XYZ file of C-alpha atoms in Angstrom:
668
model
C 0.000 0.000 0.000
C 1.222 3.601 -0.444
C 3.651 4.785 2.181
C 2.173 6.895 4.955
C 2.290 10.632 4.263
C 3.189 12.576 7.419
C 5.337 15.649 8.055
C 5.058 16.643 4.423
C 6.618 13.569 2.853
C 5.956 9.944 2.001
C 7.705 7.403 4.234
C 8.815 3.833 3.581
C 6.234 2.502 6.012
C 2.496 2.039 5.513
C -0.338 2.736 7.928
C -0.678 -1.010 8.663
C 2.997 -1.442 9.605
C 2.670 -0.141 13.168
C 1.024 -3.208 14.707
C 4.240 -4.976 15.733
C 6.395 -1.981 16.797
C 3.381 -0.418 18.506
C 2.581 -3.638 20.387
C 6.172 -4.025 21.514
C 6.374 -0.450 22.771
C 2.958 -0.825 24.372
C 4.188 -3.867 26.313
C 7.250 -1.946 27.524
C 5.197 1.105 28.469
C 2.630 -0.925 30.446
C 5.376 -2.614 32.457
C 6.977 0.779 32.970
C 3.705 2.305 34.159
C 3.083 -0.586 36.589
C 6.572 -0.233 38.038
C 6.152 3.521 38.429
C 2.792 3.025 40.149
C 4.372 0.545 42.578
C 7.132 3.061 43.316
C 4.570 5.847 43.788
C 2.485 3.689 46.154
C 5.574 2.720 48.144
C 6.575 6.356 48.704
C 3.053 7.653 49.298
C 3.077 10.010 52.265
C 6.857 10.495 52.463
C 8.083 12.062 49.229
C 10.084 14.725 51.068
C 13.279 12.707 51.406
C 15.141 15.791 50.191
C 12.609 18.238 51.677
C 11.728 19.619 48.207
C 9.022 17.226 46.903
C 10.592 16.912 43.449
C 10.230 13.120 43.501
C 6.440 13.409 43.976
C 6.091 15.772 41.016
C 8.326 13.597 38.870
C 6.404 10.386 39.584
C 2.979 11.973 39.109
C 4.042 13.565 35.845
C 5.633 10.326 34.663
C 2.446 8.380 35.385
C 0.383 10.897 33.409
C 2.796 10.941 30.459
C 2.994 7.156 30.369
C -0.799 6.864 30.545
C -1.229 9.208 27.589
C 1.428 7.318 25.632
C -0.250 3.987 26.420
C -3.627 5.286 25.240
C -2.116 6.614 22.014
C -0.312 3.325 21.386
C -3.510 1.344 21.946
C -5.246 3.502 19.370
C -2.351 3.160 16.915
C -2.197 -0.636 17.236
C -5.954 -1.006 16.913
C -6.303 1.260 13.877
C -3.197 -0.148 12.188
C -4.656 -3.664 12.417
C -7.780 -2.683 10.490
C -8.380 -3.115 6.774
C -6.142 -4.874 4.284
C -3.050 -3.950 2.323
C -5.028 -2.456 -0.559
C -7.969 -1.289 1.566
C -6.631 1.481 3.833
C -10.027 3.077 4.401
C -10.375 1.950 8.045
C -6.915 3.409 8.728
C -7.545 6.929 7.464
C -7.075 8.353 10.972
C -3.545 6.951 11.313
C -1.649 10.178 10.384
C -3.465 12.078 13.155
C -2.520 9.383 15.663
C 1.100 9.517 14.516
C 1.126 13.303 15.042
C -0.325 12.797 18.526
C 2.277 10.168 19.389
C 5.075 12.399 18.095
C 3.750 15.270 20.195
C 3.971 13.126 23.336
C 7.727 12.780 22.835
C 8.118 16.386 24.045
C 6.807 15.887 27.619
C 8.650 12.577 27.776
C 11.873 14.355 26.887
C 11.171 17.042 29.489
C 10.475 14.441 32.171
C 13.649 12.514 31.247
C 15.639 15.708 31.775
C 13.784 16.385 35.037
C 14.608 12.899 36.290
C 18.255 13.339 35.369
C 18.382 16.651 37.291
C 16.742 15.091 40.342
C 19.204 12.186 40.364
C 22.209 14.466 40.056
C 21.163 17.234 42.491
C 18.196 16.348 44.732
C 18.476 12.623 45.402
C 20.665 12.900 48.479
C 19.114 11.260 51.493
C 16.637 9.230 49.438
C 16.307 5.466 49.305
C 19.026 4.007 46.998
C 16.449 1.682 45.443
C 14.282 4.694 44.590
C 17.224 6.519 43.064
C 18.061 3.417 41.026
C 14.465 3.153 39.783
C 14.488 6.781 38.643
C 17.823 6.276 36.924
C 16.393 3.228 35.134
C 13.371 5.275 34.009
C 15.605 8.053 32.676
C 17.845 5.597 30.847
C 14.813 3.803 29.408
C 13.428 7.095 28.124
C 16.656 7.939 26.335
C 16.937 4.426 24.904
C 13.398 4.589 23.511
C 14.104 8.008 22.013
C 17.308 6.651 20.454
C 15.593 3.628 18.930
C 12.813 5.866 17.668
C 15.405 7.950 15.850
C 16.960 4.817 14.388
C 13.531 3.658 13.259
C 12.893 6.991 11.548
C 16.144 6.625 9.633
C 15.238 3.060 8.742
C 11.860 3.972 7.219
C 13.115 7.154 5.575
C 12.383 7.150 1.851
C 14.825 9.355 -0.119
C 12.392 9.373 -3.038
C 9.368 10.051 -0.829
C 6.998 12.379 -2.671
C 3.742 13.157 -0.838
C 1.998 13.211 -4.218
C 2.589 9.896 -6.097
C 3.073 10.272 -9.824
C 0.031 9.439 -11.950
C 0.280 6.213 -13.951
C 0.972 7.859 -17.280
C 3.546 6.999 -19.845
C 6.711 9.042 -19.725
C 7.019 11.052 -22.946
C 9.785 10.147 -25.292
C 12.901 12.171 -24.750
C 12.043 13.464 -21.268
C 15.187 11.980 -19.772
C 17.283 13.727 -22.401
C 15.638 17.069 -21.534
C 16.331 16.852 -17.821
C 18.665 19.476 -16.447
C 22.033 18.492 -15.075
C 20.924 19.625 -11.607
C 17.826 17.446 -11.771
C 19.803 14.447 -12.992
C 22.321 14.898 -10.200
C 19.535 15.134 -7.609
C 17.826 12.010 -8.976
C 21.125 10.114 -8.966
C 21.796 11.152 -5.363
C 18.287 10.141 -4.304
C 18.640 6.748 -5.974
C 21.983 6.195 -4.257
C 20.343 6.962 -0.913
C 17.521 4.558 -1.756
C 20.045 1.815 -2.490
C 21.812 2.458 0.820
C 18.503 2.319 2.694
C 17.617 -1.005 1.070
C 21.109 -2.345 1.792
C 20.712 -1.446 5.478
C 17.325 -3.162 5.573
C 18.723 -6.333 4.001
C 21.668 -6.415 6.385
C 19.324 -6.069 9.341
C 17.043 -8.837 8.059
C 20.049 -11.092 7.306
C 22.123 -10.122 10.340
C 22.985 -13.773 11.026
C 24.838 -14.145 7.701
C 28.603 -13.477 7.522
C 29.319 -9.806 6.823
C 32.346 -10.415 4.594
C 33.165 -8.744 1.274
C 31.232 -11.232 -0.849
C 28.080 -10.900 1.283
C 28.387 -7.104 1.310
C 28.604 -7.174 -2.468
C 25.551 -9.444 -2.592
C 23.591 -7.100 -0.290
C 24.581 -4.144 -2.470
C 23.502 -5.883 -5.670
C 20.180 -7.074 -4.231
C 19.558 -3.595 -2.789
C 20.071 -2.056 -6.224
C 17.724 -4.647 -7.683
C 14.879 -4.044 -5.215
C 15.241 -0.265 -5.042
C 15.047 -0.027 -8.823
C 12.683 -2.816 -9.796
C 9.979 -1.943 -7.261
C 10.453 1.826 -7.593
C 7.534 2.054 -10.046
C 5.115 0.386 -7.605
C 3.253 1.912 -4.691
C 4.558 -0.696 -2.267
C 6.565 -0.398 0.917
C 9.104 -3.082 1.966
C 6.632 -4.801 4.302
C 4.165 -5.152 1.403
C 6.826 -6.958 -0.596
C 7.625 -9.167 2.412
C 3.925 -10.024 2.784
C 3.712 -10.775 -0.935
C 6.733 -13.075 -0.731
C 5.205 -14.900 2.256
C 1.931 -15.384 0.391
C 3.705 -16.443 -2.790
C 5.848 -18.981 -0.928
C 2.790 -20.695 0.536
C 1.008 -20.615 -2.806
C 4.018 -22.222 -4.506
C 4.183 -24.898 -1.814
C 0.504 -25.697 -2.321
C 1.049 -26.057 -6.060
C 4.122 -28.227 -5.490
C 2.231 -30.576 -3.159
C -0.605 -30.944 -5.657
C 1.664 -31.992 -8.508
C 2.150 -35.577 -9.555
C 5.465 -37.170 -8.534
C 8.133 -36.412 -11.081
C 9.796 -39.223 -12.959
C 13.509 -39.457 -12.299
C 15.548 -39.441 -15.507
C 18.596 -41.594 -15.010
C 20.363 -40.459 -18.175
C 20.584 -37.143 -19.905
C 19.161 -37.233 -23.439
C 22.276 -35.480 -24.698
C 24.858 -37.387 -22.687
C 27.323 -39.652 -24.481
C 26.820 -43.397 -24.360
C 28.028 -44.783 -21.039
C 27.946 -41.432 -19.258
C 25.221 -41.993 -16.671
C 24.044 -39.717 -13.909
C 26.210 -41.265 -11.220
C 29.373 -40.740 -13.262
C 28.504 -37.127 -13.935
C 27.855 -36.568 -10.235
C 31.288 -37.918 -9.352
C 32.920 -35.611 -11.901
C 30.867 -32.664 -10.681
C 31.760 -33.299 -7.026
C 35.438 -33.484 -7.986
C 35.328 -30.245 -9.996
C 33.361 -28.414 -7.307
C 36.312 -28.807 -4.950
C 38.429 -26.781 -7.384
C 35.670 -24.194 -7.938
C 35.251 -23.705 -4.182
C 39.018 -23.550 -3.673
C 39.197 -20.534 -5.987
C 37.529 -18.424 -3.279
C 40.711 -18.591 -1.201
C 41.178 -18.661 2.540
C 37.893 -16.939 3.654
C 35.727 -19.793 2.378
C 38.229 -22.375 3.616
C 38.121 -20.930 7.155
C 34.336 -20.657 7.008
C 33.998 -24.297 5.939
C 36.610 -25.524 8.446
C 36.310 -23.209 11.467
C 38.068 -25.586 13.866
C 40.912 -27.024 11.812
C 41.281 -24.402 9.071
C 43.261 -21.745 10.990
C 45.681 -24.340 12.337
C 46.321 -25.825 8.900
C 46.897 -22.464 7.263
C 48.900 -20.819 10.059
C 51.972 -22.944 9.465
C 51.791 -22.781 5.694
C 50.942 -19.173 4.834
C 54.416 -17.701 5.207
C 56.394 -20.477 3.535
C 58.572 -19.492 0.607
C 57.302 -20.523 -2.808
C 59.231 -22.158 -5.573
C 59.319 -20.386 -8.937
C 57.815 -23.278 -10.909
C 54.572 -21.369 -11.377
C 53.444 -17.778 -11.506
C 51.296 -16.156 -8.833
C 49.723 -12.815 -9.708
C 48.310 -10.688 -6.894
C 47.032 -12.345 -3.751
C 47.670 -11.590 -0.107
C 51.160 -10.948 1.234
C 51.188 -14.049 3.431
C 50.118 -16.376 0.641
C 47.134 -17.720 2.565
C 44.962 -17.751 -0.561
C 47.311 -20.133 -2.312
C 47.797 -22.207 0.829
C 44.050 -22.692 1.127
C 43.898 -23.803 -2.523
C 46.574 -26.395 -1.796
C 44.653 -27.651 1.234
C 41.315 -27.773 -0.602
C 42.483 -29.472 -3.789
C 45.179 -31.761 -2.377
C 47.522 -30.819 -5.228
C 51.246 -30.133 -4.949
C 53.068 -26.881 -5.711
C 54.397 -28.273 -8.972
C 50.881 -29.045 -10.224
C 49.988 -25.363 -10.666
C 50.761 -23.657 -13.957
C 49.319 -20.217 -13.286
C 47.595 -18.670 -10.254
C 46.058 -15.197 -10.515
C 44.375 -13.335 -7.670
C 44.237 -10.145 -9.739
C 40.778 -8.640 -9.199
C 39.821 -5.526 -11.130
C 36.989 -4.405 -13.387
C 36.175 -7.344 -15.708
C 39.387 -9.077 -14.569
C 38.661 -11.847 -12.072
C 40.891 -14.364 -10.292
C 41.495 -17.811 -11.768
C 44.088 -20.560 -11.683
C 45.305 -23.328 -13.971
C 46.447 -26.647 -12.528
C 47.205 -30.205 -13.587
C 44.602 -32.583 -12.190
C 46.416 -35.903 -12.358
C 43.515 -37.812 -10.789
C 41.216 -36.996 -13.695
C 44.024 -36.438 -16.226
C 42.903 -32.926 -16.989
C 44.247 -29.421 -17.360
C 41.806 -27.662 -15.054
C 40.903 -23.974 -15.236
C 39.004 -22.757 -12.149
C 37.374 -19.309 -12.210
C 36.614 -17.520 -8.964
C 32.956 -16.749 -8.383
C 33.018 -13.067 -7.519
C 33.133 -10.218 -9.998
C 34.795 -7.098 -8.704
C 32.464 -4.820 -6.768
C 33.635 -2.007 -9.035
C 31.612 -3.611 -11.826
C 28.408 -3.175 -9.826
C 29.246 0.448 -9.106
C 29.583 1.139 -12.818
C 26.088 -0.178 -13.581
C 22.968 1.928 -13.676
C 20.324 1.577 -10.990
C 17.790 0.427 -13.618
C 17.288 -3.344 -13.369
C 17.473 -4.044 -17.089
C 20.710 -2.082 -17.335
C 22.022 -3.854 -14.229
C 21.555 -7.293 -15.770
C 22.869 -6.164 -19.153
C 25.904 -4.738 -17.380
C 26.259 -7.994 -15.441
C 26.144 -10.084 -18.617
C 28.602 -7.713 -20.235
C 30.875 -8.086 -17.223
C 30.697 -11.890 -17.454
C 31.540 -11.836 -21.165
C 34.412 -9.408 -20.680
C 35.745 -11.447 -17.749
C 35.665 -14.570 -19.927
C 37.427 -12.661 -22.715
C 40.102 -11.514 -20.265
C 40.796 -15.073 -19.117
C 40.721 -16.302 -22.743
C 43.431 -13.818 -23.726
C 45.554 -14.768 -20.719
C 45.243 -18.496 -21.467
C 45.876 -18.240 -25.201
C 47.958 -15.132 -25.810
C 50.199 -15.608 -22.779
C 50.726 -19.268 -23.644
C 49.412 -20.632 -20.333
C 47.503 -23.499 -21.962
C 50.408 -24.269 -24.277
C 52.651 -24.535 -21.236
C 50.194 -26.861 -19.493
C 49.703 -29.178 -22.491
C 53.425 -29.255 -23.164
C 53.772 -30.897 -19.752
C 50.744 -33.205 -20.141
C 49.818 -33.385 -23.853
C 47.442 -36.320 -23.358
C 45.286 -34.482 -20.790
C 41.916 -32.929 -21.654
C 40.760 -29.427 -20.790
C 38.214 -28.941 -17.983
C 36.820 -25.535 -16.983
C 34.862 -24.928 -13.799
C 33.508 -22.110 -11.667
C 30.784 -21.180 -9.215
C 28.163 -18.422 -9.381
C 29.394 -15.576 -11.585
C 32.553 -17.589 -12.083
C 30.342 -20.330 -13.537
C 28.946 -17.843 -16.038
C 32.437 -16.751 -17.043
C 33.555 -20.400 -17.241
C 30.647 -21.250 -19.554
C 31.394 -18.375 -21.925
C 35.101 -19.255 -21.778
C 34.286 -22.852 -22.713
C 32.332 -21.644 -25.742
C 35.278 -19.479 -26.817
C 37.744 -22.384 -26.471
C 35.474 -25.056 -27.958
C 36.910 -24.863 -31.502
C 40.503 -25.145 -30.278
C 39.761 -27.907 -27.749
C 36.859 -30.042 -29.075
C 37.013 -32.450 -26.113
C 36.844 -29.834 -23.371
C 34.259 -30.071 -20.607
C 32.802 -27.356 -18.412
C 31.090 -27.739 -15.037
C 29.184 -24.589 -14.079
C 27.907 -24.578 -10.496
C 24.991 -22.264 -9.655
C 25.430 -20.155 -12.811
C 23.479 -16.908 -13.179
C 20.140 -17.216 -14.925
C 19.437 -15.524 -18.234
C 22.946 -16.071 -19.559
C 22.708 -17.591 -23.071
C 20.290 -17.468 -25.963
C 18.321 -20.591 -26.807
C 20.561 -21.479 -29.756
C 23.770 -20.967 -27.771
C 22.386 -22.888 -24.783
C 21.544 -25.831 -27.063
C 25.006 -25.659 -28.630
C 26.670 -25.801 -25.203
C 24.771 -28.955 -24.150
C 27.493 -31.122 -25.680
C 30.210 -29.867 -23.334
C 28.682 -27.815 -20.472
C 26.869 -29.124 -17.394
C 25.151 -26.670 -15.064
C 24.600 -27.849 -11.484
C 21.841 -26.138 -9.481
C 21.021 -26.853 -5.840
C 17.435 -26.655 -4.584
C 15.671 -23.327 -4.960
C 18.807 -21.282 -5.573
C 17.833 -17.734 -6.540
C 20.774 -16.892 -8.818
C 20.097 -19.441 -11.611
C 16.520 -18.146 -11.733
C 17.422 -14.465 -11.716
C 16.610 -12.819 -15.036
C 14.593 -9.868 -16.275
C 11.561 -11.939 -17.389
C 11.606 -13.870 -14.106
C 11.744 -10.662 -12.077
C 8.886 -9.218 -14.108
C 6.889 -12.356 -13.397
C 7.749 -12.152 -9.686
C 6.619 -8.542 -9.460
C 3.407 -9.341 -11.326
C 2.633 -12.223 -8.972
C 3.410 -10.165 -5.854
C 1.129 -7.343 -6.982
C -1.631 -9.771 -7.886
C -1.562 -11.802 -4.683
C -1.218 -8.723 -2.457
C -4.097 -6.895 -4.128
C -6.418 -9.919 -3.861
C -5.792 -11.001 -0.262
C -8.434 -9.930 2.237
C -6.420 -10.460 5.431
C -4.589 -7.664 7.259
C -0.867 -7.488 6.799
C 0.036 -8.341 10.385
C -1.822 -11.664 10.098
C -0.091 -12.425 6.810
C 3.337 -11.783 8.330
C 2.567 -13.756 11.493
C 1.330 -16.710 9.470
C 4.329 -16.425 7.166
C 6.821 -16.421 10.059
C 5.079 -19.374 11.700
C 5.072 -21.271 8.410
C 8.781 -20.605 7.794
C 9.774 -21.665 11.318
C 7.434 -24.546 12.092
C 5.836 -25.537 8.787
C 2.273 -26.762 8.691
C -0.351 -26.381 6.006
C -0.149 -23.301 3.802
C -2.925 -20.796 4.394
C -5.518 -20.395 1.653
C -5.672 -16.592 2.083
C -9.030 -15.968 0.366
C -9.454 -13.031 -1.962
C -11.088 -9.731 -1.066
C -14.511 -10.741 -2.399
C -14.725 -14.238 -0.941
C -17.482 -14.673 1.640
C -18.068 -10.951 1.804
C -20.631 -8.586 0.432
C -19.465 -5.730 -1.689
C -21.119 -3.097 0.523
C -19.053 -4.305 3.502
C -15.811 -3.191 1.916
C -14.276 -0.032 3.306
C -13.590 1.215 -0.204
C -13.582 -0.265 -3.698
C -10.912 -2.758 -4.621
C -7.849 -1.027 -5.954
C -6.618 -3.861 -8.119
C -3.019 -4.644 -8.956
C -2.796 -1.991 -11.671
C -3.479 0.734 -9.103
C -0.322 -0.287 -7.257
C 1.721 1.062 -10.169
C 2.652 4.725 -9.739
C 4.001 4.939 -13.275
C 4.256 2.713 -16.287
C 7.490 0.828 -16.763
C 8.940 -1.631 -19.234
C 7.397 -4.473 -17.229
C 3.948 -2.904 -16.853
C 2.419 -4.934 -19.682
C 3.363 -8.113 -17.864
C 0.963 -7.192 -15.060
C -1.963 -8.287 -17.197
C -3.435 -11.725 -16.686
C -1.550 -14.682 -18.052
C -4.079 -15.314 -20.794
C -4.467 -11.681 -21.790
C -3.172 -10.509 -25.169
C -1.376 -7.720 -23.327
C 0.712 -10.243 -21.432
C 3.655 -10.240 -23.791
C 7.298 -10.570 -22.888
C 9.246 -7.327 -23.013
C 12.629 -9.082 -23.006
C 13.858 -12.071 -24.949
C 14.271 -15.137 -22.709
C 17.776 -16.299 -21.903
C 18.737 -19.703 -20.522
C 21.215 -21.545 -18.355
C 24.240 -22.971 -20.181
C 24.400 -26.624 -21.230
C 22.562 -29.516 -19.619
C 21.091 -28.787 -16.198
C 21.662 -31.155 -13.285
C 19.242 -30.246 -10.503
C 19.912 -31.400 -6.929
C 17.022 -31.317 -4.458
C 16.438 -32.577 -0.949
C 14.581 -35.861 -0.940
C 11.805 -36.401 1.568
C 9.798 -33.906 3.614
C 10.780 -30.258 3.476
C 10.511 -29.964 7.279
C 12.673 -32.145 9.463
C 14.284 -32.101 12.875
C 17.901 -31.224 13.467
C 18.850 -34.856 14.054
C 17.074 -36.266 11.011
C 18.918 -37.616 8.027
C 19.428 -35.356 5.023
C 19.004 -37.081 1.690
C 19.411 -35.632 -1.768
C 18.291 -36.626 -5.222
C 19.749 -35.513 -8.545
C 17.781 -35.295 -11.777
C 18.407 -34.049 -15.272
C 16.185 -31.013 -15.592
C 14.779 -28.956 -18.416
C 15.888 -25.348 -18.738
C 12.223 -24.294 -18.702
C 12.010 -25.414 -15.054
C 13.993 -22.294 -14.105
C 11.689 -19.762 -15.728
C 10.246 -18.594 -12.411
C 11.671 -17.587 -9.027
C 10.861 -19.950 -6.159
C 10.437 -18.353 -2.736
C 12.139 -20.262 0.069
C 14.221 -19.573 3.189
C 17.014 -21.458 1.407
C 16.931 -19.470 -1.825
C 20.183 -17.750 -0.783
C 21.690 -20.540 1.331
C 21.427 -23.006 -1.572
C 23.691 -20.731 -3.599
C 26.613 -20.876 -1.179
C 29.562 -22.899 -2.564
C 29.970 -24.923 0.629
C 26.295 -25.997 0.430
C 26.687 -27.107 -3.203
C 29.865 -29.025 -2.387
C 28.225 -30.635 0.631
C 25.255 -31.813 -1.437
C 27.476 -33.241 -4.186
C 29.648 -35.045 -1.661
C 26.569 -36.523 -0.012
C 25.400 -37.906 -3.364
C 28.741 -39.578 -4.036
C 29.364 -40.885 -0.509
C 28.101 -44.055 1.134
C 28.616 -42.885 4.711
C 25.717 -42.437 7.158
C 24.297 -39.125 8.210
C 25.798 -36.444 10.418
C 23.967 -34.815 13.315
C 22.699 -31.490 11.950
C 22.458 -29.978 8.451
C 24.812 -27.189 9.471
C 27.523 -29.657 10.378
C 27.211 -31.942 7.403
C 30.508 -32.632 5.745
C 31.060 -35.640 3.515
C 28.958 -37.958 5.593
C 25.477 -37.881 4.138
C 23.970 -40.890 2.522
C 23.430 -40.557 -1.207
C 20.119 -40.775 -2.981
C 19.954 -40.648 -6.778
């Protein structure tokens, strides 16, 4: 629903977003009022401990202020819980209540200062417990004021206009006619919007590691959300409610489907190459792809033994049998690669940690176990690439694809023009070429394999969790002879493309506009479902079991949630409407797709056994984004490696999913 308009601007919070913060503050205030009343009753009749009666005035005033605040919070919580996301009629009085609550901060501030003065000057001779209670009240007041300020910053909308733009098409050439001052202001506002979204994502994902790769991911996702949903009249909580509804709807559809038939062989695989063999090769190559991340991932995957293994090996002198470009001064990156792959120093031909715009780290090694010259591409493009991209989603993804292609071209020139591959095959001429990578490194590895295909007809490429929307249909079909993409579960990245994001936005707008339950109930049900499972809620539409005259105002419909037309606006029509036409050509994952999913129930206890299954999948299965708590966790390289190892291992289960190593039982 539109952001609430107060104090002359539109905020990133709607009138139905105050149920939870208001209830929490109400709980604190009630306890505070009860404690103050107990203190007042205890001192009744002898408030003149300092012969000035300041304590009596302070407690009486505090009780009155707290009572007014409690009444205002009760009204705010009650009104905020009324109506639905697209039916704000019952909440039309919310701005007045917000003004009233903001006005009550003034006497609270005055009484906090009065309490501080009493403690510092007039508390001599009073009961120490009473002095401590007043100090606690003063500190609590300042803490609440501080958190209120933080909350205001959190819901601040840099693009907040109290008058939303009408949904009209932007005339051709308007952007070209904008003044330089206006363009600079718009760019600054968009940068602030990205920073606000990045802060929100970090707060929501505070339990994830805050390293460079995760910061880059937060920045990229923040740019995506701040730009792609900028043409909708939705606040972040509306999007969260839509995702919760969409997740339950997808789970209902998944449970109603017929059991899928497991394909034991890929239609395009050579004779004798069955699924189990490909899984063993993929698990082996994933070790090299994960090793390319260097020591941070190695320490993260081995928190107990990793530091000890690297501490004695980081500062050792290196022989000059290979070339190392860039890297850390202690050599811990290379030491972690040695530990992860099990190779010797002499097995490496070239190791590059050089990381600049369109120039990403990679290494070339001799894999004697598989008799291959292996090229592993690191899975992180430089953050400078993201900073060069526009905040428009379509330009972001075009820039991303351009960055992948240029990174592949950079590695191609290094391998061919610098004679790195010639050096490798001069040592082992009978070996074959294998290219691997994870995430964005998988995209670069796939493009690199296509570039090298004519020179090395027998090469193979294993792309783990590659970005979605990478190749055209013709090029994806061409790469099926030598590229295998491995996707784990409901990984977001292989499903991330412009058409998929358009479809996601269309579905969020549709399901949000049709649900007749208040937002706080949607979020509560969504949190309960994510934590404890159960049956997905049906969430009936606005008109189900209700008479039209009972509605607070007419249905707005999903189109009314658009504040201006965008390139994806036509996709908001119904699926069978003639207006529902794709605005971008579909792009596909490279090569054949090997999909790994968890076998058995989606909800299990910590001590239950984790089983996986692997199937050959069709590229059309990744034409929509699946909402899941694991949509980001399934993309992590350690999770992909763990799943592959479990499919190729015969050992029994480990205790918890978070501690699984190579000990899961395989299921194919």
